[in-house]
Coordinates of C-alpha atoms in Angstrom, one line a residue:
X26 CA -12.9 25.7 18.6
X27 CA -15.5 27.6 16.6
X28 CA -16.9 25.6 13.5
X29 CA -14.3 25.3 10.5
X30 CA -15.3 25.3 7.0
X31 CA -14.0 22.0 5.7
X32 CA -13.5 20.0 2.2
X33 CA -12.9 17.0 1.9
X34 CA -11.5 15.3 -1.2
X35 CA -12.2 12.1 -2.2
X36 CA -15.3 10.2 -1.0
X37 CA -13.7 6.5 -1.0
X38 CA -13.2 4.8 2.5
X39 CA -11.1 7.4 4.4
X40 CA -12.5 10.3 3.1
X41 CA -16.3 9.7 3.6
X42 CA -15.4 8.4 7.1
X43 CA -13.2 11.8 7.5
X44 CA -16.3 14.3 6.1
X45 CA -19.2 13.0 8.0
X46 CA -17.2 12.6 11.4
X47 CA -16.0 16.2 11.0
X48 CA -19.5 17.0 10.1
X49 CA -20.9 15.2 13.6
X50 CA -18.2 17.6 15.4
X51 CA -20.1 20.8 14.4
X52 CA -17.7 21.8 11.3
X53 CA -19.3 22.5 7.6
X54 CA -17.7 20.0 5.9
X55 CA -18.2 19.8 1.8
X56 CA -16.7 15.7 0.6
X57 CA -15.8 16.6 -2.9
X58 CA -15.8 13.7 -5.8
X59 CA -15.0 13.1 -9.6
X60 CA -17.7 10.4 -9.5
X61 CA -20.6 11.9 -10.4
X62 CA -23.1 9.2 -9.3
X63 CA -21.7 8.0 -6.5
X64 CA -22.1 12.2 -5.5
X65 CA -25.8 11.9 -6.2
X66 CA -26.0 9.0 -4.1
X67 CA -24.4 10.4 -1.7
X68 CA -26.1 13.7 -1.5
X69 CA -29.1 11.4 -1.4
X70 CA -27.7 10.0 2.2
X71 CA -27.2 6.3 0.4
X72 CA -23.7 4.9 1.6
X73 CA -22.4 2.2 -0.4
X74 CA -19.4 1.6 2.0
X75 CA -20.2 -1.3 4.5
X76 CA -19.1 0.0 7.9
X77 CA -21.0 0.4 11.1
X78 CA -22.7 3.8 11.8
X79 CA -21.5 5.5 8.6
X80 CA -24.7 5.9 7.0
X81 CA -26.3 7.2 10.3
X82 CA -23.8 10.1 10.3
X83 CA -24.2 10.7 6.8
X84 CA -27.9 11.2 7.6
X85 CA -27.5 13.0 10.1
X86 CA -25.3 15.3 8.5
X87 CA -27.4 16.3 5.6
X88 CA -30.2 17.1 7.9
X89 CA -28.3 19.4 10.1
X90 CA -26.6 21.2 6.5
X91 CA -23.2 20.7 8.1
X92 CA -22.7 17.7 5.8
X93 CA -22.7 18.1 1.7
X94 CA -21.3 16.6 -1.5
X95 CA -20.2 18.5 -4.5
X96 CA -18.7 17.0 -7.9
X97 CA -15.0 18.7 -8.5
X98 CA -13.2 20.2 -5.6
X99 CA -12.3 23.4 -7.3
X100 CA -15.3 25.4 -6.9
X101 CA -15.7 23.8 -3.4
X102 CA -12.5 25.2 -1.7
X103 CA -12.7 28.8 -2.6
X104 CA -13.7 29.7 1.0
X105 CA -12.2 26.8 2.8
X106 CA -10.4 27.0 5.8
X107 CA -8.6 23.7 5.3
X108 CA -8.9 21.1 2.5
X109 CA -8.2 17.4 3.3
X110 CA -6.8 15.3 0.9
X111 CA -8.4 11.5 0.9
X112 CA -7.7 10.1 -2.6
X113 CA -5.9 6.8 -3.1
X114 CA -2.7 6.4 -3.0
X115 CA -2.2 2.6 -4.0
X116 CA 1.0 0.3 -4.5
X117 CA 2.7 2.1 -7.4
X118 CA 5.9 0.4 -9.6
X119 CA 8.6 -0.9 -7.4
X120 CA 6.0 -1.2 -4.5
X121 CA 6.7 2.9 -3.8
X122 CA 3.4 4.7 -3.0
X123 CA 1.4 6.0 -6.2
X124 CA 1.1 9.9 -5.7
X125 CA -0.5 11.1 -9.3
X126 CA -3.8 11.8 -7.8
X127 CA -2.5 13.7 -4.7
X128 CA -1.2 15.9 -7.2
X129 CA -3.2 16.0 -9.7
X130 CA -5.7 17.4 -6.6
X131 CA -2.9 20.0 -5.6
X132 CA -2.8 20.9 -9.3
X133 CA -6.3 21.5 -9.7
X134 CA -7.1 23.8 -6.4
X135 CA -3.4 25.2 -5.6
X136 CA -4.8 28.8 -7.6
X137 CA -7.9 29.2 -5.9
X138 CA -7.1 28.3 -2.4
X139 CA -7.9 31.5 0.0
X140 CA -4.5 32.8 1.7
X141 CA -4.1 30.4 4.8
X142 CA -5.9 27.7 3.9
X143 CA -4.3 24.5 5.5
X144 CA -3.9 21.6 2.9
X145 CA -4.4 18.6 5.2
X146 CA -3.0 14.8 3.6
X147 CA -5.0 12.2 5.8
X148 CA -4.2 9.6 3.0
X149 CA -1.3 7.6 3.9
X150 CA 1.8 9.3 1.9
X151 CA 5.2 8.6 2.2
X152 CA 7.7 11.1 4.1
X153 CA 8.8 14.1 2.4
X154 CA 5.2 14.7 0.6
X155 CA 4.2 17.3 2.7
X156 CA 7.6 19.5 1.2
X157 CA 6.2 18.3 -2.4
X158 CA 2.8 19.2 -2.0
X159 CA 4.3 22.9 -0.9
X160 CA 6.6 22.6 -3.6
X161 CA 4.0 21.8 -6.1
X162 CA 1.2 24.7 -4.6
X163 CA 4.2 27.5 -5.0
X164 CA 2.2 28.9 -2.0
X165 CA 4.6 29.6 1.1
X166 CA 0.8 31.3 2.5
X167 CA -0.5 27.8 1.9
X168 CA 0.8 25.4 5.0
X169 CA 0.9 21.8 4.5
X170 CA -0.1 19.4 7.5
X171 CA 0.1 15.9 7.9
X172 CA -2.6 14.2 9.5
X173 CA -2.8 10.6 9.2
X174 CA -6.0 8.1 9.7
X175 CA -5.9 5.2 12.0
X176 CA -9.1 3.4 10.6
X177 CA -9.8 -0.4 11.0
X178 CA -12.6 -0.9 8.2
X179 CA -15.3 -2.4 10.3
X180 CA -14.7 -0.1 13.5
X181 CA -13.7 2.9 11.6
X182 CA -16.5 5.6 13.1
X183 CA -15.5 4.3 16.4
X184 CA -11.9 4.6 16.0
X185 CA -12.4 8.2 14.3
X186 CA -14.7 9.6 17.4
X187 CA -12.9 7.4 19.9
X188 CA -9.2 7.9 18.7
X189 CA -6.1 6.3 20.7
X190 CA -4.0 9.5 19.5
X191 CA -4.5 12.1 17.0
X192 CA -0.9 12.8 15.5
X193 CA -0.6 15.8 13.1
X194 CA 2.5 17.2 11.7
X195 CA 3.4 20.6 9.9
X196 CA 6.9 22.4 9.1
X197 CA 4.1 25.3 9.4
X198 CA 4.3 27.0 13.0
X199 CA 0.6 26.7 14.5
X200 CA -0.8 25.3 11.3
X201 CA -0.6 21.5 13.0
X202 CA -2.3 23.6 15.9
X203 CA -5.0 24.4 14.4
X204 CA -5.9 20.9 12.3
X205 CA -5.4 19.2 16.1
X206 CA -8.0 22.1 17.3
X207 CA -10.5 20.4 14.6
X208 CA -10.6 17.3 17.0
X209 CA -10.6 18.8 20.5
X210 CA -13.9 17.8 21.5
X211 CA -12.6 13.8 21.3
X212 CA -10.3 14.8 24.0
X213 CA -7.6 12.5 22.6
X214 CA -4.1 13.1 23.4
X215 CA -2.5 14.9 20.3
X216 CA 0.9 14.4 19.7
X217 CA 1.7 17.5 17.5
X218 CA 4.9 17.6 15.8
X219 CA 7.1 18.3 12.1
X220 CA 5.7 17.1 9.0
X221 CA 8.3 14.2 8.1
X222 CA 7.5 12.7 12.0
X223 CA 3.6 12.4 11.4
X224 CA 4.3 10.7 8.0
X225 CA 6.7 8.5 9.1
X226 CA 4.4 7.6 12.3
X227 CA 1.5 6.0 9.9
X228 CA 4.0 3.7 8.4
X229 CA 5.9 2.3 11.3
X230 CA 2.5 1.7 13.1
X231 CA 1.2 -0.4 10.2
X232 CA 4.5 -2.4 9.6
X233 CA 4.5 -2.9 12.9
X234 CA 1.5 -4.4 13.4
X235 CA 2.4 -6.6 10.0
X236 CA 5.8 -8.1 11.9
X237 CA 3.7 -9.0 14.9
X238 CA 0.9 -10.7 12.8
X239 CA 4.0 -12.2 10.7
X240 CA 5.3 -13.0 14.1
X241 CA 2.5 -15.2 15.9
X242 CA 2.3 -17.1 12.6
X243 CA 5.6 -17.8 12.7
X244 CA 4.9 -19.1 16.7
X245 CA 1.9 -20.8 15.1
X246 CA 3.8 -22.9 12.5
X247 CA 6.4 -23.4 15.7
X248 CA 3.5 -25.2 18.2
X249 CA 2.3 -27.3 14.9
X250 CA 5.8 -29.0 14.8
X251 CA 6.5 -28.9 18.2
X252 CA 3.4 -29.9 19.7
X253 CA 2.1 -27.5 21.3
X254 CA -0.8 -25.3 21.1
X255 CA -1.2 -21.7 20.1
X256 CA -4.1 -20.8 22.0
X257 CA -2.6 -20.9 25.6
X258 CA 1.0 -19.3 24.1
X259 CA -0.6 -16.2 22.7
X260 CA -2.9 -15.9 25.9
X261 CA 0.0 -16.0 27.8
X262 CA 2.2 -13.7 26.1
X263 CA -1.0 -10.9 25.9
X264 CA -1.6 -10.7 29.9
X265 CA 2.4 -9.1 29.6
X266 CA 1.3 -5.2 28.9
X267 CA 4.7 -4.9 27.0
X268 CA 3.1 -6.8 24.2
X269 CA -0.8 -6.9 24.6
X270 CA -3.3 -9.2 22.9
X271 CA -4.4 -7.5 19.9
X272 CA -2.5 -8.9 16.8
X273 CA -1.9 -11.8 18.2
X274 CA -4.1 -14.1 16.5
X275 CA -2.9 -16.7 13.5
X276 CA -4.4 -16.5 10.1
X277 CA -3.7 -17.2 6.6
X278 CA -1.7 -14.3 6.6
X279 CA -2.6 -10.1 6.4
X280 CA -3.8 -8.6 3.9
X281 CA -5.9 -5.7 3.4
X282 CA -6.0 -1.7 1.8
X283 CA -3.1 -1.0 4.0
X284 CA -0.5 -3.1 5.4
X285 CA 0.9 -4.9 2.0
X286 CA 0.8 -1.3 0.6
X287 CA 2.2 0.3 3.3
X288 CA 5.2 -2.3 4.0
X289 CA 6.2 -1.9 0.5
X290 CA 5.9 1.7 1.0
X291 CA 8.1 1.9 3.4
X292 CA 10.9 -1.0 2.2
X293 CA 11.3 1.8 -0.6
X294 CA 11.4 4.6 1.8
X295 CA 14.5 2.7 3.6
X296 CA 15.9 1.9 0.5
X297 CA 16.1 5.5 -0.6
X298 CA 18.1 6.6 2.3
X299 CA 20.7 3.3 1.7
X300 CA 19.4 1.4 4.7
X301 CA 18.2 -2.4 4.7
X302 CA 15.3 -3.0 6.4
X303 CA 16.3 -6.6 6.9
X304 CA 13.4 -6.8 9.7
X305 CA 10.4 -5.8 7.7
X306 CA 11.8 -7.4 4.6
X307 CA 11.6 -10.6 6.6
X308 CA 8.0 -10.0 7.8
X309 CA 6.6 -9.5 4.2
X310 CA 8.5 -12.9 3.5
X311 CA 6.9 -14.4 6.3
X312 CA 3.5 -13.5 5.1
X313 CA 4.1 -15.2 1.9
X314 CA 5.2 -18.4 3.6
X315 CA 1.9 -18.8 5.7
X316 CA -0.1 -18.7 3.0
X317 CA 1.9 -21.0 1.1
X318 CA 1.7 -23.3 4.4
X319 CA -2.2 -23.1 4.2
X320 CA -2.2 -23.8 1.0
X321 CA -0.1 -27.3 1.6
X322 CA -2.4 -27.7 4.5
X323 CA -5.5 -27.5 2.0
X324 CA -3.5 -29.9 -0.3
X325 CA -3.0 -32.4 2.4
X326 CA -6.7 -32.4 3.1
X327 CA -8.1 -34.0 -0.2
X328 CA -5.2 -36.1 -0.5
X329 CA -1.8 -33.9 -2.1
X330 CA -3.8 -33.4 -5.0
X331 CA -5.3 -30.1 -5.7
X332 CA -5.9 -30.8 -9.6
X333 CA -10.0 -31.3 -9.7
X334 CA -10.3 -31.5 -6.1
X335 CA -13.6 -29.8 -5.0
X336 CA -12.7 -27.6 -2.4
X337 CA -15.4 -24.9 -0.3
X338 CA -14.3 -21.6 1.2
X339 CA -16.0 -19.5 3.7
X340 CA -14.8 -15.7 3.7
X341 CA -13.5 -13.8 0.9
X342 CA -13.3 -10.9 2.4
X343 CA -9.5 -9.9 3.9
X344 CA -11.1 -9.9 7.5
X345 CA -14.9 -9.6 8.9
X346 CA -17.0 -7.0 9.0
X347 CA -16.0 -5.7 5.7
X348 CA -16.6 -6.4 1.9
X349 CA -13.4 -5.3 0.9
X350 CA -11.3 -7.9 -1.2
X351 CA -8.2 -5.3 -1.9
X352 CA -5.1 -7.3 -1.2
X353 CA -7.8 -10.2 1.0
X354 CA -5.1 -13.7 1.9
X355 CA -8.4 -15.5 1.3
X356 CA -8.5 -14.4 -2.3
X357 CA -5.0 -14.7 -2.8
X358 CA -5.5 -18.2 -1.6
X359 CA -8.6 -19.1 -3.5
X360 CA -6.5 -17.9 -6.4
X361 CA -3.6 -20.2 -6.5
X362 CA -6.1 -23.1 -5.3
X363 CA -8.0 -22.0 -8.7
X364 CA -4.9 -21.9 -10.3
X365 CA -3.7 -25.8 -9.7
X366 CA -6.8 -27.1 -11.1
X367 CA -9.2 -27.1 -8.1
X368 CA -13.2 -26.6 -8.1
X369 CA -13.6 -23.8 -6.2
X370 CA -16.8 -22.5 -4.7
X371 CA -16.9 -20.1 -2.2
X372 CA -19.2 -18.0 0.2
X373 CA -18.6 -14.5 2.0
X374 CA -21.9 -12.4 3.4
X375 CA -20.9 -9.5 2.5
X376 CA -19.4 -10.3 -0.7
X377 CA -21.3 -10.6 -4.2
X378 CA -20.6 -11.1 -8.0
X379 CA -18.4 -13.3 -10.1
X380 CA -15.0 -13.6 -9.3
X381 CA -12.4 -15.2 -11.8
X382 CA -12.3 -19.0 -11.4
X383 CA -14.5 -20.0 -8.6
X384 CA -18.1 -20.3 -8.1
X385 CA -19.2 -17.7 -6.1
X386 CA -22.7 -18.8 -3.9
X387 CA -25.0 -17.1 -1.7
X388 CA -25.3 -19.9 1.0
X389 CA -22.9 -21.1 2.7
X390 CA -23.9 -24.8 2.7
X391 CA -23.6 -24.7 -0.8
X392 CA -20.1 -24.2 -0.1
X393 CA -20.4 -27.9 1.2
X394 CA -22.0 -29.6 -1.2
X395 CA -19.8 -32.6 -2.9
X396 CA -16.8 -31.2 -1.3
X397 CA -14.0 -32.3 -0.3
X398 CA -12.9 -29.7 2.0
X399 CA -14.3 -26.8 3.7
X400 CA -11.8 -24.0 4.4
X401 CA -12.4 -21.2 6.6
X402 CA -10.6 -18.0 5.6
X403 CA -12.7 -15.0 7.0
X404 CA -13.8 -14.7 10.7
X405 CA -17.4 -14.0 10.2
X406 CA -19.0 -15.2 13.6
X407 CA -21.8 -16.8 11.2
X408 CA -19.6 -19.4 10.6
X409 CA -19.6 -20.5 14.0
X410 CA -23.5 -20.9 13.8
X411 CA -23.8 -23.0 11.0
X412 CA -24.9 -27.0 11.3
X413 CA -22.0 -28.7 11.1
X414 CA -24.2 -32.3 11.2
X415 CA -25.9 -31.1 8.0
X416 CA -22.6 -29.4 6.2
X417 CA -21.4 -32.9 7.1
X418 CA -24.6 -34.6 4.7
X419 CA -23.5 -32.2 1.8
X420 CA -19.6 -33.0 1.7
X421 CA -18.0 -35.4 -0.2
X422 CA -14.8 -35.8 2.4
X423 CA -15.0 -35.4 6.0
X424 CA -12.1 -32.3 5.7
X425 CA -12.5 -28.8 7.8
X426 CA -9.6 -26.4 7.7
X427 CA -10.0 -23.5 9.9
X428 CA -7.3 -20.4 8.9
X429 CA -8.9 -18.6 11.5
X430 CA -9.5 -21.0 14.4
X431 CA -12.9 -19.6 14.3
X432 CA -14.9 -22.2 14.8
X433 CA -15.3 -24.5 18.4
X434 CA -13.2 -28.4 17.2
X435 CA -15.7 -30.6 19.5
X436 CA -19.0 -29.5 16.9
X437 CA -16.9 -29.9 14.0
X438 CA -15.8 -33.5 15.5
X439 CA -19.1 -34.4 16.7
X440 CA -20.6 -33.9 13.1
X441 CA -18.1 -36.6 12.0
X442 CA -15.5 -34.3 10.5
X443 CA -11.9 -33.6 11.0
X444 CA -10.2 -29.9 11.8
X445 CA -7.4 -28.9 11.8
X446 CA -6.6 -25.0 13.1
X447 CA -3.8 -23.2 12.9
X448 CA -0.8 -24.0 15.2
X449 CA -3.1 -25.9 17.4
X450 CA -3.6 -29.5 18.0
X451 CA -5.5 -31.4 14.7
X452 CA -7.9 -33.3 17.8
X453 CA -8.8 -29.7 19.1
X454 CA -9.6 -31.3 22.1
X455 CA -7.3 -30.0 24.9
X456 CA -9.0 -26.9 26.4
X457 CA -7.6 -24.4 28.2
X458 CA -8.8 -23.2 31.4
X459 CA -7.8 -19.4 32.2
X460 CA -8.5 -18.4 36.0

């Protein structure tokens, strides 16, 4: 299709990743912010966000014009041909999704929108806002479309450009159409449909994806007590296509901008139309309980005792290639270790500042020193590079306990330490041969 003229609202994450994509596509796409300095940064092509290739499009984008960033969406939209919203919409009371700054965007622009103009949530919102937001515009010329992201933070300009599916929704004849038309050149499958089906296709692909990482801890905490040994069961159940091998690896638990939002999100959705979501309820539960089983884990390491034991963690942030700590099962973890009375001090590459409680370093074999356990809790690979021999000098106890089974057991053992995994054996030494 011919070049759209684009805003997007809401330079966070989402809508930063949304603008300069759209921008690399050939549209003129105008990212519209309250913030007024993170603008000026912006408009000066410096990218806070940590995510791979996102400042290279930004770049990009201001050099060919087809990207800018304004403060105030109001003046912006005037001559839009669609507006997409990207604000938060965080874990409000009850655990229902917090809509005040979707409207308070729809309040603000509804006047001044040109006849036509497609108002587009990519935010994750829960079914039945598109009909609000058109209640709220009093615009029946305005249509409303649902288009929801499928970003991983770490991968998201890859997952934007090289989408599994674009899904866009509307109760708008030909205005989902049209917002599908924006992506054509991706040449991804589009499954087009009515508003309440896209909104409700966000959610039940995130809680999905929480039951089946809820699920292999479960299996996890299964091998631990019956012997056996995670690493062969989840490479066996991947090869069957029916289930596949993403998701399938234990952890301390998920965390994360999106699934603990968006299961609560949607356990109040069910709840609103009388039905108990006994399934998902049981997954969030399950989540709770692995961290709690880390945490005894952790506690059995020095001893029983967390009260004054010094304990080092490696990763903060909820999963690699990120800096994000929203909702991170490491920080929840470091959290309650902090709150029994332990030393904490703690290491993350990406991740820098105070953080209540614990001693936050910028070494990670500082994280050793007079410890009594080391804890891995984020997958960074430069974990698996460190020298075990000398983070074995530095501790105080002999203790590694890996959330992530990141690391290789026979280098942790050969420095003279212990490890103990998740759901595998505590030796680590059986290997597993795959032909």
């Amino acid at each position: 299709m011919s070049a759209a003229r684009i805003v997007v609202v809401g330079t966070g994450y989402v809508g930063l990743t949304t603008g300069a994509c759209l921008a690399s596509l050939g549209h003129r796409v105008t990212c519209a912010d309250v913030d007024e300095s993170k603008v000026a940064r912006l408009a000066a092509g410096r990218v806070d966000i940590m995510e791979p290739g996102l400042a290279e499009l930004v770049a990009r984008g201001l050099t060919s014009g087809n990207l800018s960033f304004v403060v105030g969406a109001r003046e912006a939209v005037r001559d839009a041909d669609g507006v997409f919203l990207c604000v938060p919409t965080p874990m409000g009371a009850g655990g229902a999704a917090d809509l005040r700054a979707v409207e308070q965007v729809v309040a603000e622009i509804a006047d001044v929108l040109p006849s036509g103009c497609a108002l587009i949530t990519k935010s994750t919102v829960p079914v039945g806002t598109a009909r609000r937001i058109q209640e709220l515009t009093g615009r029946p010329d305005l249509p409303v479309v649902s288009n929801p992201e499928f970003l991983r933070e770490g991968t998201a300009v890859s997952d934007f450009l090289g989408p599994d599916r674009i899904v866009v929704g509307s109760d708008t004849p030909g205005a989902a159409d049209w917002v599908a038309n924006l992506y054509a050149d991706l040449g991804a499958p589009a499954v087009v449909t009515d508003a309440a089906s896209a909104e409700l296709v966000k959610y039940a692909a995130n809680c999905f994806l929480a039951m089946k990482l809820s699920y292999v801890n479960a299996i996890a905490e299964l091998c631990e007590r019956l012997g056996a040994d995670i690493e062969p069961v989840t490479l066996g159940m991947g090869y069957d296509r029916r289930i596949g091998r993403s998701f399938l690896r234990p952890g301390p638990g998920w965390g994360g901008s999106c699934l603990p939002k968006d299961t609560s999100a949607l356990l109040r959705i069910a709840e609103s139309v009388r039905f108990d979501f006994e399934l998902l309820d049981a997954a969030v539960e399950e989540n709770i309980a692995q961290r709690d089983r880390v945490i005894a884990k952790i506690a059995g390491a020095v001893g029983g005792r967390l009260a004054a034991a010094r304990i080092g963690l490696l990763g903060l942030a909820f999963k690699a290639g990120t800096n994000d700590l929203r909702d991170s099962p490491a920080l929840s973890i470091a959290s309650v270790l902090c709150a029994h009375g332990a030393e904490v001090t703690a290491y993350d590459p990406a991740v820098q500042g105070e953080l209540p409680g614990m001693l936050v370093v910028d070494n990670a074999y500082q994280v050793a020193k007079g410890a009594d356990v080391v804890v891995v809790l984020t997958e960074w690979s430069d974990f698996t590079r460190l020298d075990w021999a000398y983070m074995a000098e530095l501790m105080h106890g002999d203790a590694v306990v890996d959330t992530r089974n990141l690391l290789e057991p026979r280098v942790v053992l050969d420095a003279g330490l212990s490890w103990q995994g998740i759901g595998r054996p505590r030796a680590g030494a059986r290997v597993t041969s795959v032909s």
